[in-house]
Short mmCIF file of C-alpha atoms in Angstrom, two decimals:
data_model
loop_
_atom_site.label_atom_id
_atom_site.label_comp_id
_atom_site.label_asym_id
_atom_site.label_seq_id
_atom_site.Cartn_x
_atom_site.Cartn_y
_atom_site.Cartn_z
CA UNK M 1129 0.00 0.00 0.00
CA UNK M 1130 1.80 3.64 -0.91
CA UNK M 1131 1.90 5.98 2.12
CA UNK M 1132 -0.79 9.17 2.10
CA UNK M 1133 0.33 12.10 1.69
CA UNK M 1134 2.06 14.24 4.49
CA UNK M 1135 -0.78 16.67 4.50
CA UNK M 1136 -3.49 13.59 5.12
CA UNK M 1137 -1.72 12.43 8.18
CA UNK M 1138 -2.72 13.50 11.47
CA UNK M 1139 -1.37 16.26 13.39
CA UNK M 1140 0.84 15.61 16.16
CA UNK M 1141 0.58 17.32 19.79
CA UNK M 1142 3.12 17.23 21.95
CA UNK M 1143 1.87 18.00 25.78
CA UNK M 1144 5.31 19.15 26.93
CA UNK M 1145 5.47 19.31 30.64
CA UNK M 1146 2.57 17.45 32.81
CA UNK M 1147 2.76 19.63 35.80
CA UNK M 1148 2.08 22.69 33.54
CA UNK M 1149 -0.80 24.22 31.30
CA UNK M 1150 -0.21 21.91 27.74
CA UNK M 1151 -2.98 18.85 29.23
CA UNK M 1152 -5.12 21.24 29.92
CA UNK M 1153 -4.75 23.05 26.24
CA UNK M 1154 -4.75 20.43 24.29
CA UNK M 1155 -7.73 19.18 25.69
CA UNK M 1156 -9.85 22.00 25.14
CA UNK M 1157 -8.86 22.10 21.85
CA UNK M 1158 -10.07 18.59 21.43
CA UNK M 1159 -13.26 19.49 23.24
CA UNK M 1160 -14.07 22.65 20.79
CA UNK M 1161 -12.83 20.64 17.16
CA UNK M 1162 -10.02 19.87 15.32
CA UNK M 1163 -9.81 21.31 12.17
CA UNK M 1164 -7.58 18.47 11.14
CA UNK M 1165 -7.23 14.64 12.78
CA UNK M 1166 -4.72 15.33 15.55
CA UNK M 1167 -2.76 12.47 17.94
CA UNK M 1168 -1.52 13.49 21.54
CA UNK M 1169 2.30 12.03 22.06
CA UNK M 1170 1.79 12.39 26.29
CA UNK M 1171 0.73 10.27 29.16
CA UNK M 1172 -2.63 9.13 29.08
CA UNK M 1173 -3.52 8.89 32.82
CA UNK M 1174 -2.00 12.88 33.40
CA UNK M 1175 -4.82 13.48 30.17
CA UNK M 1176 -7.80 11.58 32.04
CA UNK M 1177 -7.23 13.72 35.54
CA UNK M 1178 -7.01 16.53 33.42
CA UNK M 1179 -10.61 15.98 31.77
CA UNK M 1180 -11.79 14.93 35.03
CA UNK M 1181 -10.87 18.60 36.58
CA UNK M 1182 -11.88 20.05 33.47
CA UNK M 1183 -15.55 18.26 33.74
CA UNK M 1184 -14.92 17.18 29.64
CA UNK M 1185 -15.21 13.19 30.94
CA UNK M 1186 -18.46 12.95 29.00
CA UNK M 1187 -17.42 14.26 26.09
CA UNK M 1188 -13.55 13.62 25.04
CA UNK M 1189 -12.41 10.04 26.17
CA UNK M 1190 -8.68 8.94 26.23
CA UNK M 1191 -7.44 6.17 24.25
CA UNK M 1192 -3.71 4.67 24.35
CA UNK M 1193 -2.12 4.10 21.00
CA UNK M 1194 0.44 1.99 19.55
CA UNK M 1195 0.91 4.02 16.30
CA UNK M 1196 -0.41 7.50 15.33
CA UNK M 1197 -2.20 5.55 12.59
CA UNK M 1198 -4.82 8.34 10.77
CA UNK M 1199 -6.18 10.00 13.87
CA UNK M 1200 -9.02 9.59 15.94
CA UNK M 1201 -12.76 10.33 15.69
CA UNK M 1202 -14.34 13.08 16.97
CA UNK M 1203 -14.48 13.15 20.82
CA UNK M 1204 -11.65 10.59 21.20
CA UNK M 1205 -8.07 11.71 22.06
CA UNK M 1206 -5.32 9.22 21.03
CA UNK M 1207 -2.40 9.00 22.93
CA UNK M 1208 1.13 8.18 21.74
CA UNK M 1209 3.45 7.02 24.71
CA UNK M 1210 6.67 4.96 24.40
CA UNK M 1211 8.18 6.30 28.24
CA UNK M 1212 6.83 5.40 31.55
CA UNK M 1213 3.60 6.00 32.76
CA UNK M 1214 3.89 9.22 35.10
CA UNK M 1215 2.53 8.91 39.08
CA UNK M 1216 -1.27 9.66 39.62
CA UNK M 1217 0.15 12.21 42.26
CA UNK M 1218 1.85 14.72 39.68
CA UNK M 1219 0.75 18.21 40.98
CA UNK M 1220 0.43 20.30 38.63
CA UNK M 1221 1.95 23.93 39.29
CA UNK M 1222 4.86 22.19 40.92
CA UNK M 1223 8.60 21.54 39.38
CA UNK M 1224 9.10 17.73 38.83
CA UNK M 1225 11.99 15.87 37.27
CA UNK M 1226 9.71 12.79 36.22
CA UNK M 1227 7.02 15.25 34.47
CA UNK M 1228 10.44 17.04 33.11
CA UNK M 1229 11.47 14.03 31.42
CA UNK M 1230 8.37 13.49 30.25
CA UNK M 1231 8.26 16.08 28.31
CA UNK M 1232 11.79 15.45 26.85
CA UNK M 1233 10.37 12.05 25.79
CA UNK M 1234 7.25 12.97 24.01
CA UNK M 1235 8.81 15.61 21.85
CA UNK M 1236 11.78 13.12 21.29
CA UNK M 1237 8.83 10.63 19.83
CA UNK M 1238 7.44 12.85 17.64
CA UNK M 1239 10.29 13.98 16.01
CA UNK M 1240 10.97 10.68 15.01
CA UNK M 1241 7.36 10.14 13.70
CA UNK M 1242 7.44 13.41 12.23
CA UNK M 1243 10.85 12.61 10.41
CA UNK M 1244 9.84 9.26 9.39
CA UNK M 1245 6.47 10.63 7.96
CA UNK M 1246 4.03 9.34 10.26
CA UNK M 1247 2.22 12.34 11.02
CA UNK M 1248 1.77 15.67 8.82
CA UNK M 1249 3.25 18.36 11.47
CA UNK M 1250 3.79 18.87 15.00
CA UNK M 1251 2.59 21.23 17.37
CA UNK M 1252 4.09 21.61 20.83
CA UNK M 1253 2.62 22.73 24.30
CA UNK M 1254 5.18 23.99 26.33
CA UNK M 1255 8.30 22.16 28.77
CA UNK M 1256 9.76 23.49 31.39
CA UNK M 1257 13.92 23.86 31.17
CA UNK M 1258 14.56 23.77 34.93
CA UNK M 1259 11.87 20.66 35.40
CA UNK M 1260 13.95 19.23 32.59
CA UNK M 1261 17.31 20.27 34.22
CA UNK M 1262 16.20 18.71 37.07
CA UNK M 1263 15.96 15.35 35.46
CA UNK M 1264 19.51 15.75 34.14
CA UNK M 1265 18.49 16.96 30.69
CA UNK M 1266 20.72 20.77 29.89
CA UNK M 1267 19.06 22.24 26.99
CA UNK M 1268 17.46 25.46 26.06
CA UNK M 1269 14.64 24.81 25.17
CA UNK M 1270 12.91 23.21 22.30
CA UNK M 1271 14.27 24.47 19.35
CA UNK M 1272 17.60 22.95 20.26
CA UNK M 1273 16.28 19.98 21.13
CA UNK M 1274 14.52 19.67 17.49
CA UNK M 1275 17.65 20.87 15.78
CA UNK M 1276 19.82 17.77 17.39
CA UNK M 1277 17.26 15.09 17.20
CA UNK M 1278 17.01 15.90 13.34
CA UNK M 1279 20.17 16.61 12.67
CA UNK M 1280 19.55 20.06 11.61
CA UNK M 1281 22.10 22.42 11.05
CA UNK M 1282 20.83 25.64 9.21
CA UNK M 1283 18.09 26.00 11.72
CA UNK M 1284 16.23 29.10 13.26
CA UNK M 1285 13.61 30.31 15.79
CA UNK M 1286 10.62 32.82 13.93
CA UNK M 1287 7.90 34.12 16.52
CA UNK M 1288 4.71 35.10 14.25
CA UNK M 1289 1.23 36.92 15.33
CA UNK M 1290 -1.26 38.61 12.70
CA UNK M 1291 0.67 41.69 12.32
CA UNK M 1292 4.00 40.47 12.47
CA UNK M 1293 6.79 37.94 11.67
CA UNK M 1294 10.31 37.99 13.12
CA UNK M 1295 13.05 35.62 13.00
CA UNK M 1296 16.54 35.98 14.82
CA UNK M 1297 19.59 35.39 14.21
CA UNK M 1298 20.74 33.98 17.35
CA UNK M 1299 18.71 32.73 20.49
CA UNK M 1300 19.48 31.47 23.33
CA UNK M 1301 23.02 32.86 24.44
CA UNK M 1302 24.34 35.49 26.76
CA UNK M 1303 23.51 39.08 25.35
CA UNK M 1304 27.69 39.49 25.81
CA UNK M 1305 28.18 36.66 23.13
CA UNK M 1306 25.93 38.23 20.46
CA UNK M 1307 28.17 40.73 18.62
CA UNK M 1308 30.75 37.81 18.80
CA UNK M 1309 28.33 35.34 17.05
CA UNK M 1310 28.08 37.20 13.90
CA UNK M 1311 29.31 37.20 10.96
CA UNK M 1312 28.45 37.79 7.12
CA UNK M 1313 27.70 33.89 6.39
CA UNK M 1314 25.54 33.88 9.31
CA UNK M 1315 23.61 36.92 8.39
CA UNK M 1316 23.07 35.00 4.57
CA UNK M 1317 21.98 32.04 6.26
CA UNK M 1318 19.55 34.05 8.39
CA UNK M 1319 18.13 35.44 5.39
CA UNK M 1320 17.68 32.68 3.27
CA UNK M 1321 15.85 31.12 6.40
CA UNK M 1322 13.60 34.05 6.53
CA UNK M 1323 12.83 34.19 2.99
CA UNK M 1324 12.10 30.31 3.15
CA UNK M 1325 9.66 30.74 6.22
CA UNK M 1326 7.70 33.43 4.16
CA UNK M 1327 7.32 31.00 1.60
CA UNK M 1328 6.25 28.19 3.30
CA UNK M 1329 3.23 30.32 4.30
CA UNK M 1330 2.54 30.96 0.55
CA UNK M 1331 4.20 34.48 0.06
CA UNK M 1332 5.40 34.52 -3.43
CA UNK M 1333 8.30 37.22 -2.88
CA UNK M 1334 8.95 38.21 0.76
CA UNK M 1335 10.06 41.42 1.60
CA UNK M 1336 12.85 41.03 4.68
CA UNK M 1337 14.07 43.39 7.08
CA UNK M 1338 16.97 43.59 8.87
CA UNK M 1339 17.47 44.90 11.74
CA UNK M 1340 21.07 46.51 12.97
CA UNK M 1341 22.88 45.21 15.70
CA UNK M 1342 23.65 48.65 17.54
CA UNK M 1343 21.36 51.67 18.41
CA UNK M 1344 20.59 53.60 15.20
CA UNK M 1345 21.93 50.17 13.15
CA UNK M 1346 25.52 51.66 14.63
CA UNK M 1347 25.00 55.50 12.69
CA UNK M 1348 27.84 55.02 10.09
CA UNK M 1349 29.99 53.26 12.84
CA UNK M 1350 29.67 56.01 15.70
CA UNK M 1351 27.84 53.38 17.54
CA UNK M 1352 29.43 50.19 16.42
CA UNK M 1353 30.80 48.66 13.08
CA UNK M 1354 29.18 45.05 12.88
CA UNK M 1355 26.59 46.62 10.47
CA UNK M 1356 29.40 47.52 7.96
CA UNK M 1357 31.79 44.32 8.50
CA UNK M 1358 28.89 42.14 8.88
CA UNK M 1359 25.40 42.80 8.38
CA UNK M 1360 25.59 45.54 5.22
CA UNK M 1361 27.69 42.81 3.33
CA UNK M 1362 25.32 39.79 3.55
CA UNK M 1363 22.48 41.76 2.35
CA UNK M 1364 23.96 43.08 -0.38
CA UNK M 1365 25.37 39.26 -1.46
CA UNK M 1366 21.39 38.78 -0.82
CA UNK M 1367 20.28 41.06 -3.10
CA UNK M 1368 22.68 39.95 -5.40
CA UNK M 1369 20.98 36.89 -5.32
CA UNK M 1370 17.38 38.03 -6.19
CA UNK M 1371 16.03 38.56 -2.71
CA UNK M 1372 13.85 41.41 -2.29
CA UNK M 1373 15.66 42.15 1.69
CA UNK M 1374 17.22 45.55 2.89
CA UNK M 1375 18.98 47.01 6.04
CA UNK M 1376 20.20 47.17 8.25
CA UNK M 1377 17.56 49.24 10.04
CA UNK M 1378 17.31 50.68 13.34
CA UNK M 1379 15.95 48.21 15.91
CA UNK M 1380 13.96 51.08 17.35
CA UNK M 1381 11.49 51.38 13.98
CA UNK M 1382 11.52 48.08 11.91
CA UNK M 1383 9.12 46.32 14.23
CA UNK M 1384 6.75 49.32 13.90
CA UNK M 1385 7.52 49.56 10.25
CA UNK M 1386 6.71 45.47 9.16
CA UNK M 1387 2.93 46.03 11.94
CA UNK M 1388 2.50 48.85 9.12
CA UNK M 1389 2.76 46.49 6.34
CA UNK M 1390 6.50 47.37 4.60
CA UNK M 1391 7.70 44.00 5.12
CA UNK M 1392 7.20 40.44 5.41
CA UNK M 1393 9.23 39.45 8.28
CA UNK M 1394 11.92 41.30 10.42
CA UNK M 1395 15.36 40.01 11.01
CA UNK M 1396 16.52 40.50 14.95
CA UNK M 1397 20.04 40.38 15.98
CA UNK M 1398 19.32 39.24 19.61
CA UNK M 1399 16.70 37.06 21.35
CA UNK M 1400 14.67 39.84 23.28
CA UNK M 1401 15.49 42.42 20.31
CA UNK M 1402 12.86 40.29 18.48
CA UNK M 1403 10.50 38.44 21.04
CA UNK M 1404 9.92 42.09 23.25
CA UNK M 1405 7.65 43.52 20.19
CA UNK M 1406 6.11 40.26 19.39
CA UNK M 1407 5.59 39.39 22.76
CA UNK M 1408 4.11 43.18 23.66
CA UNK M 1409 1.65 42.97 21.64
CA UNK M 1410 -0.01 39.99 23.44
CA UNK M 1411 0.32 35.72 23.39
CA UNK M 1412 -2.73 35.14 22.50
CA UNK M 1413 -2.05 34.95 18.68
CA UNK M 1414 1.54 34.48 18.97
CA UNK M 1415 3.26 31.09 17.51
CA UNK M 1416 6.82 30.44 17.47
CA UNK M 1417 7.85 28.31 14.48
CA UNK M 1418 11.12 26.74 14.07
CA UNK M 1419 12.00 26.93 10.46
CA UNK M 1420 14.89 24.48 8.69
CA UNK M 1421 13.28 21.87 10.24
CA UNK M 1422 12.28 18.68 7.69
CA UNK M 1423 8.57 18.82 8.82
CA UNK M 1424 6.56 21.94 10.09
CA UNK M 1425 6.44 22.49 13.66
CA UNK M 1426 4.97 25.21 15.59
CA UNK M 1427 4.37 25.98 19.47
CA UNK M 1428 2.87 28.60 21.73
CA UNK M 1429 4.99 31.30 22.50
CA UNK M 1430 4.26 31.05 26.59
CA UNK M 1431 5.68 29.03 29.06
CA UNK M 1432 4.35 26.10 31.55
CA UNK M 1433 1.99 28.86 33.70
CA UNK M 1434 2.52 27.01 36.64
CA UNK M 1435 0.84 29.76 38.16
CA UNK M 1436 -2.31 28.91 36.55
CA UNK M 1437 -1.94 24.90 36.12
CA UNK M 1438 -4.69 22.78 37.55
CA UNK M 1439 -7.19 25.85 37.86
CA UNK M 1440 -8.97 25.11 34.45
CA UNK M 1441 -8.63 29.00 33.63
CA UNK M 1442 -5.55 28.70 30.71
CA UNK M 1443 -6.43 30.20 26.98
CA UNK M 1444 -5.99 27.77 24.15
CA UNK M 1445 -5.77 30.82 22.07
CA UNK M 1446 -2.02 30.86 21.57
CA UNK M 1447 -2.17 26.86 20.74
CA UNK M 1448 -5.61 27.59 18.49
CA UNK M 1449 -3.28 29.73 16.23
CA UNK M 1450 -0.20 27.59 16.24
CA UNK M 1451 -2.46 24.43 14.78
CA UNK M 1452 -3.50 26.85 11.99
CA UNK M 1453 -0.07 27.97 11.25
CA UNK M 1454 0.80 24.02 11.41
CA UNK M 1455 -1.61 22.95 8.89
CA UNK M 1456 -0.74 25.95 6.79
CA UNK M 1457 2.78 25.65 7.05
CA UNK M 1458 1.91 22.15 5.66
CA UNK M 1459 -0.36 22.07 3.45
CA UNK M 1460 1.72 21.52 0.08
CA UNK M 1461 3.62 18.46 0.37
CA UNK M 1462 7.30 18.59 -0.57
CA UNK M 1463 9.04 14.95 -0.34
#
């Protein structure tokens, strides 16, 4: 029998760490309707408490898997676990190295669905890095953990709401290490990663900011001169190249500029250059996307809310709009 299609596979959910807010998402998206068939890679006795709390027992029931197979019917959540079954006495809103690990293992399952085809993308709830540190597992977060598993290289982290798309050109590293970290071939490969996530959402030609390194993208190097050894350089080569891309801009306006509609997507230097604006403007549409990835793969761009786990009160808004992005990212198939 020939395998389906990517696209006619079901969605995969990952529901990160137990002790947190993803059980609680997920299920409520289940509750409201898929728009696609969806499989949960988690711990099926963590997702019954949760519908118990949540009062969804009579209407979503939890079924244990063996394979993600095409996806379940409507009111049944299928659950994908290869790892131990996690204690009935998890609390939620607490740290806990076995939920930690958990969540390690359930993303580390998809992937390897995801790369071997067995589902069409995967969306992820959110882990916690210190439950995870706790269970002897050091990374930062998941886009790193993606990156290795696949064996991805040229890889970056893009954080996307309605009005605005920005990818960055490095992530998780001391603010001290940034100007350090670049160079020319890492501002073309930034680029070329931007102009690739624009097209996987079906923009034809992207238009791509960049955004300077120093304040006033360094003012003809009063305030700096990785713009002109680095930045100016790689999109020129760029342009060369037939990408419609310019900068470097001021940090202080390009945000404001690409809400207005001038460009596509923004290219940040620095972690919180890019995430502040995104992240200002609220999480309930925001989905961070990691893009170089062989498969599409999108996740809220919140944390575990420990704060708020086990009170039944968390938005599925954020997740709502990263299964969108998901299918959309998705939706042609490229083998």
């Amino acid at each position: 029998m020939d395998t389906p299609p990517r696209h006619g596979r079901p969605l995969a959910f990952t529901m990160g760490d137990a002790a947190g807010i993803g059980p609680e998402l997920i299920l409520k998206l289940f509750a409201e309707g898929l728009p696609h068939p969806a499989v949960v890679y988690g711990d099926a006795g963590v997702l019954r408490a949760t519908c118990e709390r949540l009062g969804l027992r009579d209407r979503l029931r939890i079924e244990a898997l063996d394979a993600p197979g095409p996806g379940a019917a409507h009111g049944t959540v299928g659950v994908l676990n290869r790892w131990a079954a996690l204690p009935p006495g998890l609390m939620p809103g607490h740290l806990d190295a076995r939920a930690g690990r958990g969540a390690y293992e359930y993303l580390c399952h998809a992937i390897d669905d995801a790369k071997a085809g067995c589902v069409r993308a995967l969306v992820t709830a959110p882990l916690n890095k210190l439950a995870m540190l706790a269970a002897g597992l050091d990374f930062p977060g998941h886009t790193e953990i993606l990156a290795e598993r696949t064996g991805t290289a040229d890889y970056a982290m893009m954080l996307a709401n309605p009005e605005l798309r920005v990818i960055l050109a490095t992530i998780h590293i001391p603010l001290s290490a940034v100007p350090g970290s670049l160079d020319a071939e890492s501002q073309r490969r930034i680029i070329g990663l931007a102009h690739r996530a624009c097209r996987g959402e079906g923009i034809a030609r992207p238009r791509i900011a960049v955004a300077g390194l120093n304040p006033h993208a360094g003012e003809g190097g009063k305030f700096g001169d990785e713009e002109a050894r680095h930045i100016l350089p790689a999109i020129q080569r760029a342009q060369a190249d037939g990408l419609d891309v310019s900068g470097p801009w001021p940090g202080d306006t390009v945000f404001m500029r690409a809400r207005r509609g001038e460009f596509d997507i923004v290219v940040a230097q620095y972690h919180d250059q890019g995430l502040i604006p995104v992240k200002y403007m609220g999480l309930e549409e925001g989905v961070n996307v990691t893009v170089g990835l062989p498969f599409a793969r999108t996740s809220v761009d919140h944390g575990t809310a420990f704060d708020i786990a086990g009170q039944g009160i968390a938005d599925p808004a954020s997740l709502r709009a990263a299964v969108r992005m998901a299918l959309r990212m998705s939706s042609t198939e490229v083998e």
